[in-house]
JSON list of N, CA, C and O in Angstrom, two decimals:
[
{"chain": "K", "resi": 1, "resn": "UNK", "atom": "N", "xyz": [-15.24, 1.89, -34.92]},
{"chain": "K", "resi": 1, "resn": "UNK", "atom": "CA", "xyz": [-14.07, 2.10, -34.10]},
{"chain": "K", "resi": 1, "resn": "UNK", "atom": "C", "xyz": [-14.10, 3.48, -33.43]},
{"chain": "K", "resi": 1, "resn": "UNK", "atom": "O", "xyz": [-13.61, 3.62, -32.32]},
{"chain": "K", "resi": 2, "resn": "UNK", "atom": "N", "xyz": [-14.63, 4.46, -34.10]},
{"chain": "K", "resi": 2, "resn": "UNK", "atom": "CA", "xyz": [-14.65, 5.80, -33.53]},
{"chain": "K", "resi": 2, "resn": "UNK", "atom": "C", "xyz": [-15.54, 5.87, -32.30]},
{"chain": "K", "resi": 2, "resn": "UNK", "atom": "O", "xyz": [-15.26, 6.62, -31.38]},
{"chain": "K", "resi": 3, "resn": "UNK", "atom": "N", "xyz": [-16.58, 5.07, -32.26]},
{"chain": "K", "resi": 3, "resn": "UNK", "atom": "CA", "xyz": [-17.47, 5.05, -31.11]},
{"chain": "K", "resi": 3, "resn": "UNK", "atom": "C", "xyz": [-16.81, 4.47, -29.86]},
{"chain": "K", "resi": 3, "resn": "UNK", "atom": "O", "xyz": [-17.13, 4.85, -28.75]},
{"chain": "K", "resi": 4, "resn": "UNK", "atom": "N", "xyz": [-15.89, 3.55, -30.04]},
{"chain": "K", "resi": 4, "resn": "UNK", "atom": "CA", "xyz": [-15.21, 2.95, -28.91]},
{"chain": "K", "resi": 4, "resn": "UNK", "atom": "C", "xyz": [-14.26, 3.94, -28.22]},
{"chain": "K", "resi": 4, "resn": "UNK", "atom": "O", "xyz": [-14.07, 3.89, -27.01]},
{"chain": "K", "resi": 5, "resn": "UNK", "atom": "N", "xyz": [-13.66, 4.83, -28.98]},
{"chain": "K", "resi": 5, "resn": "UNK", "atom": "CA", "xyz": [-12.74, 5.79, -28.37]},
{"chain": "K", "resi": 5, "resn": "UNK", "atom": "C", "xyz": [-13.48, 6.89, -27.62]},
{"chain": "K", "resi": 5, "resn": "UNK", "atom": "O", "xyz": [-12.96, 7.45, -26.67]},
{"chain": "K", "resi": 6, "resn": "UNK", "atom": "N", "xyz": [-14.72, 7.18, -28.01]},
{"chain": "K", "resi": 6, "resn": "UNK", "atom": "CA", "xyz": [-15.48, 8.24, -27.35]},
{"chain": "K", "resi": 6, "resn": "UNK", "atom": "C", "xyz": [-16.31, 7.71, -26.18]},
{"chain": "K", "resi": 6, "resn": "UNK", "atom": "O", "xyz": [-16.80, 8.49, -25.39]},
{"chain": "K", "resi": 7, "resn": "UNK", "atom": "N", "xyz": [-16.47, 6.41, -26.08]},
{"chain": "K", "resi": 7, "resn": "UNK", "atom": "CA", "xyz": [-17.34, 5.83, -25.05]},
{"chain": "K", "resi": 7, "resn": "UNK", "atom": "C", "xyz": [-16.92, 6.17, -23.62]},
{"chain": "K", "resi": 7, "resn": "UNK", "atom": "O", "xyz": [-17.78, 6.49, -22.82]},
{"chain": "K", "resi": 8, "resn": "UNK", "atom": "N", "xyz": [-15.65, 6.12, -23.25]},
{"chain": "K", "resi": 8, "resn": "UNK", "atom": "CA", "xyz": [-15.32, 6.41, -21.85]},
{"chain": "K", "resi": 8, "resn": "UNK", "atom": "C", "xyz": [-15.67, 7.84, -21.40]},
{"chain": "K", "resi": 8, "resn": "UNK", "atom": "O", "xyz": [-15.88, 8.08, -20.24]},
{"chain": "K", "resi": 9, "resn": "UNK", "atom": "N", "xyz": [-15.74, 8.77, -22.31]},
{"chain": "K", "resi": 9, "resn": "UNK", "atom": "CA", "xyz": [-16.06, 10.15, -21.95]},
{"chain": "K", "resi": 9, "resn": "UNK", "atom": "C", "xyz": [-17.52, 10.33, -21.58]},
{"chain": "K", "resi": 9, "resn": "UNK", "atom": "O", "xyz": [-17.85, 11.23, -20.82]},
{"chain": "K", "resi": 10, "resn": "UNK", "atom": "N", "xyz": [-18.39, 9.49, -22.11]},
{"chain": "K", "resi": 10, "resn": "UNK", "atom": "CA", "xyz": [-19.82, 9.68, -21.88]},
{"chain": "K", "resi": 10, "resn": "UNK", "atom": "C", "xyz": [-20.39, 8.76, -20.80]},
{"chain": "K", "resi": 10, "resn": "UNK", "atom": "O", "xyz": [-21.52, 8.94, -20.39]},
{"chain": "K", "resi": 11, "resn": "UNK", "atom": "N", "xyz": [-19.63, 7.79, -20.36]},
{"chain": "K", "resi": 11, "resn": "UNK", "atom": "CA", "xyz": [-20.12, 6.90, -19.32]},
{"chain": "K", "resi": 11, "resn": "UNK", "atom": "C", "xyz": [-20.14, 7.64, -17.98]},
{"chain": "K", "resi": 11, "resn": "UNK", "atom": "O", "xyz": [-19.15, 8.27, -17.61]},
{"chain": "K", "resi": 12, "resn": "UNK", "atom": "N", "xyz": [-21.25, 7.59, -17.25]},
{"chain": "K", "resi": 12, "resn": "UNK", "atom": "CA", "xyz": [-21.35, 8.38, -16.02]},
{"chain": "K", "resi": 12, "resn": "UNK", "atom": "C", "xyz": [-20.51, 7.86, -14.86]},
{"chain": "K", "resi": 12, "resn": "UNK", "atom": "O", "xyz": [-20.17, 8.61, -13.96]},
{"chain": "K", "resi": 13, "resn": "UNK", "atom": "N", "xyz": [-20.13, 6.60, -14.85]},
{"chain": "K", "resi": 13, "resn": "UNK", "atom": "CA", "xyz": [-19.41, 6.06, -13.70]},
{"chain": "K", "resi": 13, "resn": "UNK", "atom": "C", "xyz": [-17.91, 6.17, -13.78]},
{"chain": "K", "resi": 13, "resn": "UNK", "atom": "O", "xyz": [-17.21, 5.82, -12.83]},
{"chain": "K", "resi": 14, "resn": "UNK", "atom": "N", "xyz": [-17.38, 6.64, -14.90]},
{"chain": "K", "resi": 14, "resn": "UNK", "atom": "CA", "xyz": [-15.93, 6.66, -15.08]},
{"chain": "K", "resi": 14, "resn": "UNK", "atom": "C", "xyz": [-15.23, 7.58, -14.06]},
{"chain": "K", "resi": 14, "resn": "UNK", "atom": "O", "xyz": [-14.24, 7.16, -13.47]},
{"chain": "K", "resi": 15, "resn": "UNK", "atom": "N", "xyz": [-15.67, 8.80, -13.82]},
{"chain": "K", "resi": 15, "resn": "UNK", "atom": "CA", "xyz": [-14.98, 9.61, -12.80]},
{"chain": "K", "resi": 15, "resn": "UNK", "atom": "C", "xyz": [-15.02, 8.97, -11.41]},
{"chain": "K", "resi": 15, "resn": "UNK", "atom": "O", "xyz": [-14.04, 9.02, -10.67]},
{"chain": "K", "resi": 16, "resn": "UNK", "atom": "N", "xyz": [-16.14, 8.34, -11.07]},
{"chain": "K", "resi": 16, "resn": "UNK", "atom": "CA", "xyz": [-16.26, 7.66, -9.79]},
{"chain": "K", "resi": 16, "resn": "UNK", "atom": "C", "xyz": [-15.28, 6.49, -9.72]},
{"chain": "K", "resi": 16, "resn": "UNK", "atom": "O", "xyz": [-14.61, 6.28, -8.70]},
{"chain": "K", "resi": 17, "resn": "UNK", "atom": "N", "xyz": [-15.17, 5.74, -10.80]},
{"chain": "K", "resi": 17, "resn": "UNK", "atom": "CA", "xyz": [-14.25, 4.59, -10.85]},
{"chain": "K", "resi": 17, "resn": "UNK", "atom": "C", "xyz": [-12.81, 5.06, -10.74]},
{"chain": "K", "resi": 17, "resn": "UNK", "atom": "O", "xyz": [-11.99, 4.42, -10.07]},
{"chain": "K", "resi": 18, "resn": "UNK", "atom": "N", "xyz": [-12.48, 6.18, -11.37]},
{"chain": "K", "resi": 18, "resn": "UNK", "atom": "CA", "xyz": [-11.11, 6.71, -11.27]},
{"chain": "K", "resi": 18, "resn": "UNK", "atom": "C", "xyz": [-10.81, 7.12, -9.84]},
{"chain": "K", "resi": 18, "resn": "UNK", "atom": "O", "xyz": [-9.72, 6.90, -9.33]},
{"chain": "K", "resi": 19, "resn": "UNK", "atom": "N", "xyz": [-11.79, 7.72, -9.17]},
{"chain": "K", "resi": 19, "resn": "UNK", "atom": "CA", "xyz": [-11.61, 8.09, -7.77]},
{"chain": "K", "resi": 19, "resn": "UNK", "atom": "C", "xyz": [-11.40, 6.88, -6.88]},
{"chain": "K", "resi": 19, "resn": "UNK", "atom": "O", "xyz": [-10.54, 6.89, -5.99]},
{"chain": "K", "resi": 20, "resn": "UNK", "atom": "N", "xyz": [-12.17, 5.83, -7.14]},
{"chain": "K", "resi": 20, "resn": "UNK", "atom": "CA", "xyz": [-11.99, 4.59, -6.37]},
{"chain": "K", "resi": 20, "resn": "UNK", "atom": "C", "xyz": [-10.62, 3.98, -6.61]},
{"chain": "K", "resi": 20, "resn": "UNK", "atom": "O", "xyz": [-9.98, 3.48, -5.69]},
{"chain": "K", "resi": 21, "resn": "UNK", "atom": "N", "xyz": [-10.18, 4.03, -7.84]},
{"chain": "K", "resi": 21, "resn": "UNK", "atom": "CA", "xyz": [-8.87, 3.47, -8.18]},
{"chain": "K", "resi": 21, "resn": "UNK", "atom": "C", "xyz": [-7.75, 4.25, -7.49]},
{"chain": "K", "resi": 21, "resn": "UNK", "atom": "O", "xyz": [-6.81, 3.66, -6.96]},
{"chain": "K", "resi": 22, "resn": "UNK", "atom": "N", "xyz": [-7.86, 5.57, -7.46]},
{"chain": "K", "resi": 22, "resn": "UNK", "atom": "CA", "xyz": [-6.85, 6.38, -6.79]},
{"chain": "K", "resi": 22, "resn": "UNK", "atom": "C", "xyz": [-6.86, 6.12, -5.28]},
{"chain": "K", "resi": 22, "resn": "UNK", "atom": "O", "xyz": [-5.81, 6.03, -4.65]},
{"chain": "K", "resi": 23, "resn": "UNK", "atom": "N", "xyz": [-8.05, 5.97, -4.71]},
{"chain": "K", "resi": 23, "resn": "UNK", "atom": "CA", "xyz": [-8.16, 5.69, -3.28]},
{"chain": "K", "resi": 23, "resn": "UNK", "atom": "C", "xyz": [-7.58, 4.32, -2.96]},
{"chain": "K", "resi": 23, "resn": "UNK", "atom": "O", "xyz": [-6.87, 4.16, -1.95]},
{"chain": "K", "resi": 24, "resn": "UNK", "atom": "N", "xyz": [-7.86, 3.35, -3.80]},
{"chain": "K", "resi": 24, "resn": "UNK", "atom": "CA", "xyz": [-7.31, 2.01, -3.58]},
{"chain": "K", "resi": 24, "resn": "UNK", "atom": "C", "xyz": [-5.79, 2.02, -3.69]},
{"chain": "K", "resi": 24, "resn": "UNK", "atom": "O", "xyz": [-5.10, 1.36, -2.91]},
{"chain": "K", "resi": 25, "resn": "UNK", "atom": "N", "xyz": [-5.26, 2.77, -4.63]},
{"chain": "K", "resi": 25, "resn": "UNK", "atom": "CA", "xyz": [-3.81, 2.87, -4.78]},
{"chain": "K", "resi": 25, "resn": "UNK", "atom": "C", "xyz": [-3.17, 3.52, -3.56]},
{"chain": "K", "resi": 25, "resn": "UNK", "atom": "O", "xyz": [-2.14, 3.06, -3.06]},
{"chain": "K", "resi": 26, "resn": "UNK", "atom": "N", "xyz": [-3.79, 4.57, -3.05]},
{"chain": "K", "resi": 26, "resn": "UNK", "atom": "CA", "xyz": [-3.26, 5.24, -1.86]},
{"chain": "K", "resi": 26, "resn": "UNK", "atom": "C", "xyz": [-3.36, 4.32, -0.64]},
{"chain": "K", "resi": 26, "resn": "UNK", "atom": "O", "xyz": [-2.44, 4.27, 0.18]},
{"chain": "K", "resi": 27, "resn": "UNK", "atom": "N", "xyz": [-4.44, 3.59, -0.52]},
{"chain": "K", "resi": 27, "resn": "UNK", "atom": "CA", "xyz": [-4.59, 2.64, 0.58]},
{"chain": "K", "resi": 27, "resn": "UNK", "atom": "C", "xyz": [-3.56, 1.53, 0.52]},
{"chain": "K", "resi": 27, "resn": "UNK", "atom": "O", "xyz": [-3.02, 1.12, 1.55]},
{"chain": "K", "resi": 28, "resn": "UNK", "atom": "N", "xyz": [-3.27, 1.05, -0.67]},
{"chain": "K", "resi": 28, "resn": "UNK", "atom": "CA", "xyz": [-2.26, 0.00, -0.82]},
{"chain": "K", "resi": 28, "resn": "UNK", "atom": "C", "xyz": [-0.88, 0.52, -0.43]},
{"chain": "K", "resi": 28, "resn": "UNK", "atom": "O", "xyz": [-0.11, -0.18, 0.24]},
{"chain": "K", "resi": 29, "resn": "UNK", "atom": "N", "xyz": [-0.56, 1.74, -0.85]},
{"chain": "K", "resi": 29, "resn": "UNK", "atom": "CA", "xyz": [0.73, 2.32, -0.47]},
{"chain": "K", "resi": 29, "resn": "UNK", "atom": "C", "xyz": [0.83, 2.52, 1.04]},
{"chain": "K", "resi": 29, "resn": "UNK", "atom": "O", "xyz": [1.88, 2.28, 1.64]},
{"chain": "K", "resi": 30, "resn": "UNK", "atom": "N", "xyz": [-0.26, 2.93, 1.66]},
{"chain": "K", "resi": 30, "resn": "UNK", "atom": "CA", "xyz": [-0.27, 3.08, 3.11]},
{"chain": "K", "resi": 30, "resn": "UNK", "atom": "C", "xyz": [-0.09, 1.72, 3.79]},
{"chain": "K", "resi": 30, "resn": "UNK", "atom": "O", "xyz": [0.67, 1.60, 4.76]},
{"chain": "K", "resi": 31, "resn": "UNK", "atom": "N", "xyz": [-0.76, 0.70, 3.28]},
{"chain": "K", "resi": 31, "resn": "UNK", "atom": "CA", "xyz": [-0.62, -0.65, 3.82]},
{"chain": "K", "resi": 31, "resn": "UNK", "atom": "C", "xyz": [0.83, -1.12, 3.72]},
{"chain": "K", "resi": 31, "resn": "UNK", "atom": "O", "xyz": [1.38, -1.67, 4.67]},
{"chain": "K", "resi": 32, "resn": "UNK", "atom": "N", "xyz": [1.46, -0.90, 2.56]},
{"chain": "K", "resi": 32, "resn": "UNK", "atom": "CA", "xyz": [2.86, -1.31, 2.39]},
{"chain": "K", "resi": 32, "resn": "UNK", "atom": "C", "xyz": [3.78, -0.55, 3.33]},
{"chain": "K", "resi": 32, "resn": "UNK", "atom": "O", "xyz": [4.71, -1.12, 3.90]},
{"chain": "K", "resi": 33, "resn": "UNK", "atom": "N", "xyz": [3.54, 0.75, 3.50]},
{"chain": "K", "resi": 33, "resn": "UNK", "atom": "CA", "xyz": [4.38, 1.55, 4.39]},
{"chain": "K", "resi": 33, "resn": "UNK", "atom": "C", "xyz": [4.26, 1.08, 5.84]},
{"chain": "K", "resi": 33, "resn": "UNK", "atom": "O", "xyz": [5.26, 0.98, 6.55]},
{"chain": "K", "resi": 34, "resn": "UNK", "atom": "N", "xyz": [3.06, 0.75, 6.28]},
{"chain": "K", "resi": 34, "resn": "UNK", "atom": "CA", "xyz": [2.86, 0.26, 7.64]},
{"chain": "K", "resi": 34, "resn": "UNK", "atom": "C", "xyz": [3.53, -1.11, 7.81]},
{"chain": "K", "resi": 34, "resn": "UNK", "atom": "O", "xyz": [4.17, -1.37, 8.83]},
{"chain": "K", "resi": 35, "resn": "UNK", "atom": "N", "xyz": [3.41, -1.97, 6.81]},
{"chain": "K", "resi": 35, "resn": "UNK", "atom": "CA", "xyz": [4.04, -3.29, 6.89]},
{"chain": "K", "resi": 35, "resn": "UNK", "atom": "C", "xyz": [5.55, -3.17, 6.97]},
{"chain": "K", "resi": 35, "resn": "UNK", "atom": "O", "xyz": [6.19, -3.85, 7.78]},
{"chain": "K", "resi": 36, "resn": "UNK", "atom": "N", "xyz": [6.15, -2.31, 6.17]},
{"chain": "K", "resi": 36, "resn": "UNK", "atom": "CA", "xyz": [7.59, -2.11, 6.20]},
{"chain": "K", "resi": 36, "resn": "UNK", "atom": "C", "xyz": [8.02, -1.54, 7.55]},
{"chain": "K", "resi": 36, "resn": "UNK", "atom": "O", "xyz": [9.03, -1.96, 8.12]},
{"chain": "K", "resi": 37, "resn": "UNK", "atom": "N", "xyz": [7.25, -0.60, 8.09]},
{"chain": "K", "resi": 37, "resn": "UNK", "atom": "CA", "xyz": [7.58, -0.01, 9.39]},
{"chain": "K", "resi": 37, "resn": "UNK", "atom": "C", "xyz": [7.52, -1.07, 10.49]},
{"chain": "K", "resi": 37, "resn": "UNK", "atom": "O", "xyz": [8.40, -1.12, 11.35]},
{"chain": "K", "resi": 38, "resn": "UNK", "atom": "N", "xyz": [6.51, -1.92, 10.48]},
{"chain": "K", "resi": 38, "resn": "UNK", "atom": "CA", "xyz": [6.39, -2.96, 11.51]},
{"chain": "K", "resi": 38, "resn": "UNK", "atom": "C", "xyz": [7.50, -4.00, 11.40]},
{"chain": "K", "resi": 38, "resn": "UNK", "atom": "O", "xyz": [8.07, -4.42, 12.41]},
{"chain": "K", "resi": 39, "resn": "UNK", "atom": "N", "xyz": [7.83, -4.39, 10.20]},
{"chain": "K", "resi": 39, "resn": "UNK", "atom": "CA", "xyz": [8.91, -5.36, 10.01]},
{"chain": "K", "resi": 39, "resn": "UNK", "atom": "C", "xyz": [10.24, -4.76, 10.42]},
{"chain": "K", "resi": 39, "resn": "UNK", "atom": "O", "xyz": [11.06, -5.41, 11.07]},
{"chain": "K", "resi": 40, "resn": "UNK", "atom": "N", "xyz": [10.47, -3.50, 10.07]},
{"chain": "K", "resi": 40, "resn": "UNK", "atom": "CA", "xyz": [11.71, -2.82, 10.47]},
{"chain": "K", "resi": 40, "resn": "UNK", "atom": "C", "xyz": [11.80, -2.71, 11.99]},
{"chain": "K", "resi": 40, "resn": "UNK", "atom": "O", "xyz": [12.87, -2.93, 12.56]},
{"chain": "K", "resi": 41, "resn": "UNK", "atom": "N", "xyz": [10.71, -2.37, 12.64]},
{"chain": "K", "resi": 41, "resn": "UNK", "atom": "CA", "xyz": [10.71, -2.27, 14.09]},
{"chain": "K", "resi": 41, "resn": "UNK", "atom": "C", "xyz": [10.98, -3.63, 14.73]},
{"chain": "K", "resi": 41, "resn": "UNK", "atom": "O", "xyz": [11.71, -3.73, 15.72]},
{"chain": "K", "resi": 42, "resn": "UNK", "atom": "N", "xyz": [10.42, -4.68, 14.15]},
{"chain": "K", "resi": 42, "resn": "UNK", "atom": "CA", "xyz": [10.65, -6.02, 14.68]},
{"chain": "K", "resi": 42, "resn": "UNK", "atom": "C", "xyz": [12.12, -6.40, 14.57]},
{"chain": "K", "resi": 42, "resn": "UNK", "atom": "O", "xyz": [12.72, -6.91, 15.52]},
{"chain": "K", "resi": 43, "resn": "UNK", "atom": "N", "xyz": [12.73, -6.16, 13.41]},
{"chain": "K", "resi": 43, "resn": "UNK", "atom": "CA", "xyz": [14.15, -6.48, 13.24]},
{"chain": "K", "resi": 43, "resn": "UNK", "atom": "C", "xyz": [15.03, -5.62, 14.14]},
{"chain": "K", "resi": 43, "resn": "UNK", "atom": "O", "xyz": [16.00, -6.10, 14.72]},
{"chain": "K", "resi": 44, "resn": "UNK", "atom": "N", "xyz": [14.70, -4.34, 14.27]},
{"chain": "K", "resi": 44, "resn": "UNK", "atom": "CA", "xyz": [15.47, -3.46, 15.13]},
{"chain": "K", "resi": 44, "resn": "UNK", "atom": "C", "xyz": [15.40, -3.94, 16.58]},
{"chain": "K", "resi": 44, "resn": "UNK", "atom": "O", "xyz": [16.41, -3.97, 17.29]},
{"chain": "K", "resi": 45, "resn": "UNK", "atom": "N", "xyz": [14.22, -4.34, 17.02]},
{"chain": "K", "resi": 45, "resn": "UNK", "atom": "CA", "xyz": [14.05, -4.82, 18.39]},
{"chain": "K", "resi": 45, "resn": "UNK", "atom": "C", "xyz": [14.84, -6.11, 18.61]},
{"chain": "K", "resi": 45, "resn": "UNK", "atom": "O", "xyz": [15.48, -6.29, 19.64]},
{"chain": "K", "resi": 46, "resn": "UNK", "atom": "N", "xyz": [14.81, -7.01, 17.62]},
{"chain": "K", "resi": 46, "resn": "UNK", "atom": "CA", "xyz": [15.57, -8.26, 17.75]},
{"chain": "K", "resi": 46, "resn": "UNK", "atom": "C", "xyz": [17.07, -8.01, 17.77]},
{"chain": "K", "resi": 46, "resn": "UNK", "atom": "O", "xyz": [17.79, -8.63, 18.54]},
{"chain": "K", "resi": 47, "resn": "UNK", "atom": "N", "xyz": [17.55, -7.10, 16.92]},
{"chain": "K", "resi": 47, "resn": "UNK", "atom": "CA", "xyz": [18.98, -6.80, 16.90]},
{"chain": "K", "resi": 47, "resn": "UNK", "atom": "C", "xyz": [19.41, -6.11, 18.19]},
{"chain": "K", "resi": 47, "resn": "UNK", "atom": "O", "xyz": [20.51, -6.36, 18.69]},
{"chain": "K", "resi": 48, "resn": "UNK", "atom": "N", "xyz": [18.57, -5.27, 18.71]},
{"chain": "K", "resi": 48, "resn": "UNK", "atom": "CA", "xyz": [18.90, -4.54, 19.94]},
{"chain": "K", "resi": 48, "resn": "UNK", "atom": "C", "xyz": [18.98, -5.48, 21.13]},
{"chain": "K", "resi": 48, "resn": "UNK", "atom": "O", "xyz": [19.81, -5.31, 22.01]},
{"chain": "K", "resi": 49, "resn": "UNK", "atom": "N", "xyz": [18.12, -6.48, 21.17]},
{"chain": "K", "resi": 49, "resn": "UNK", "atom": "CA", "xyz": [18.06, -7.38, 22.31]},
{"chain": "K", "resi": 49, "resn": "UNK", "atom": "C", "xyz": [18.75, -8.71, 22.06]},
{"chain": "K", "resi": 49, "resn": "UNK", "atom": "O", "xyz": [18.59, -9.64, 22.83]},
{"chain": "K", "resi": 50, "resn": "UNK", "atom": "N", "xyz": [19.52, -8.83, 20.99]},
{"chain": "K", "resi": 50, "resn": "UNK", "atom": "CA", "xyz": [20.11, -10.12, 20.66]},
{"chain": "K", "resi": 50, "resn": "UNK", "atom": "C", "xyz": [21.25, -10.50, 21.61]},
{"chain": "K", "resi": 50, "resn": "UNK", "atom": "O", "xyz": [21.50, -11.67, 21.84]},
{"chain": "K", "resi": 51, "resn": "UNK", "atom": "N", "xyz": [21.94, -9.55, 22.21]},
{"chain": "K", "resi": 51, "resn": "UNK", "atom": "CA", "xyz": [23.08, -9.87, 23.07]},
{"chain": "K", "resi": 51, "resn": "UNK", "atom": "C", "xyz": [22.69, -10.16, 24.51]},
{"chain": "K", "resi": 51, "resn": "UNK", "atom": "O", "xyz": [23.52, -10.65, 25.27]},
{"chain": "K", "resi": 52, "resn": "UNK", "atom": "N", "xyz": [21.49, -9.89, 24.92]},
{"chain": "K", "resi": 52, "resn": "UNK", "atom": "CA", "xyz": [21.10, -10.02, 26.33]},
{"chain": "K", "resi": 52, "resn": "UNK", "atom": "C", "xyz": [20.81, -11.44, 26.78]},
{"chain": "K", "resi": 52, "resn": "UNK", "atom": "O", "xyz": [21.06, -11.79, 27.92]},
{"chain": "K", "resi": 53, "resn": "UNK", "atom": "N", "xyz": [20.30, -12.28, 25.92]},
{"chain": "K", "resi": 53, "resn": "UNK", "atom": "CA", "xyz": [19.88, -13.62, 26.33]},
{"chain": "K", "resi": 53, "resn": "UNK", "atom": "C", "xyz": [20.94, -14.65, 25.95]},
{"chain": "K", "resi": 53, "resn": "UNK", "atom": "O", "xyz": [21.22, -14.83, 24.77]},
{"chain": "K", "resi": 54, "resn": "UNK", "atom": "N", "xyz": [21.49, -15.35, 26.94]},
{"chain": "K", "resi": 54, "resn": "UNK", "atom": "CA", "xyz": [22.43, -16.45, 26.67]},
{"chain": "K", "resi": 54, "resn": "UNK", "atom": "C", "xyz": [22.33, -17.50, 27.70]},
{"chain": "K", "resi": 54, "resn": "UNK", "atom": "O", "xyz": [22.05, -17.40, 28.80]}
]
């Protein structure tokens, strides 16, 4: 059991994997922010122009 707790410290790819995970998390947050901005702009545009067409 003691060897399992020490294993992540000696594996060479762990810092690289952590960096990839942080980058993926930041990319996902950016994707969500852009999606929310586009949806908000779409709704704002529809609400702004809703009274003009009849």
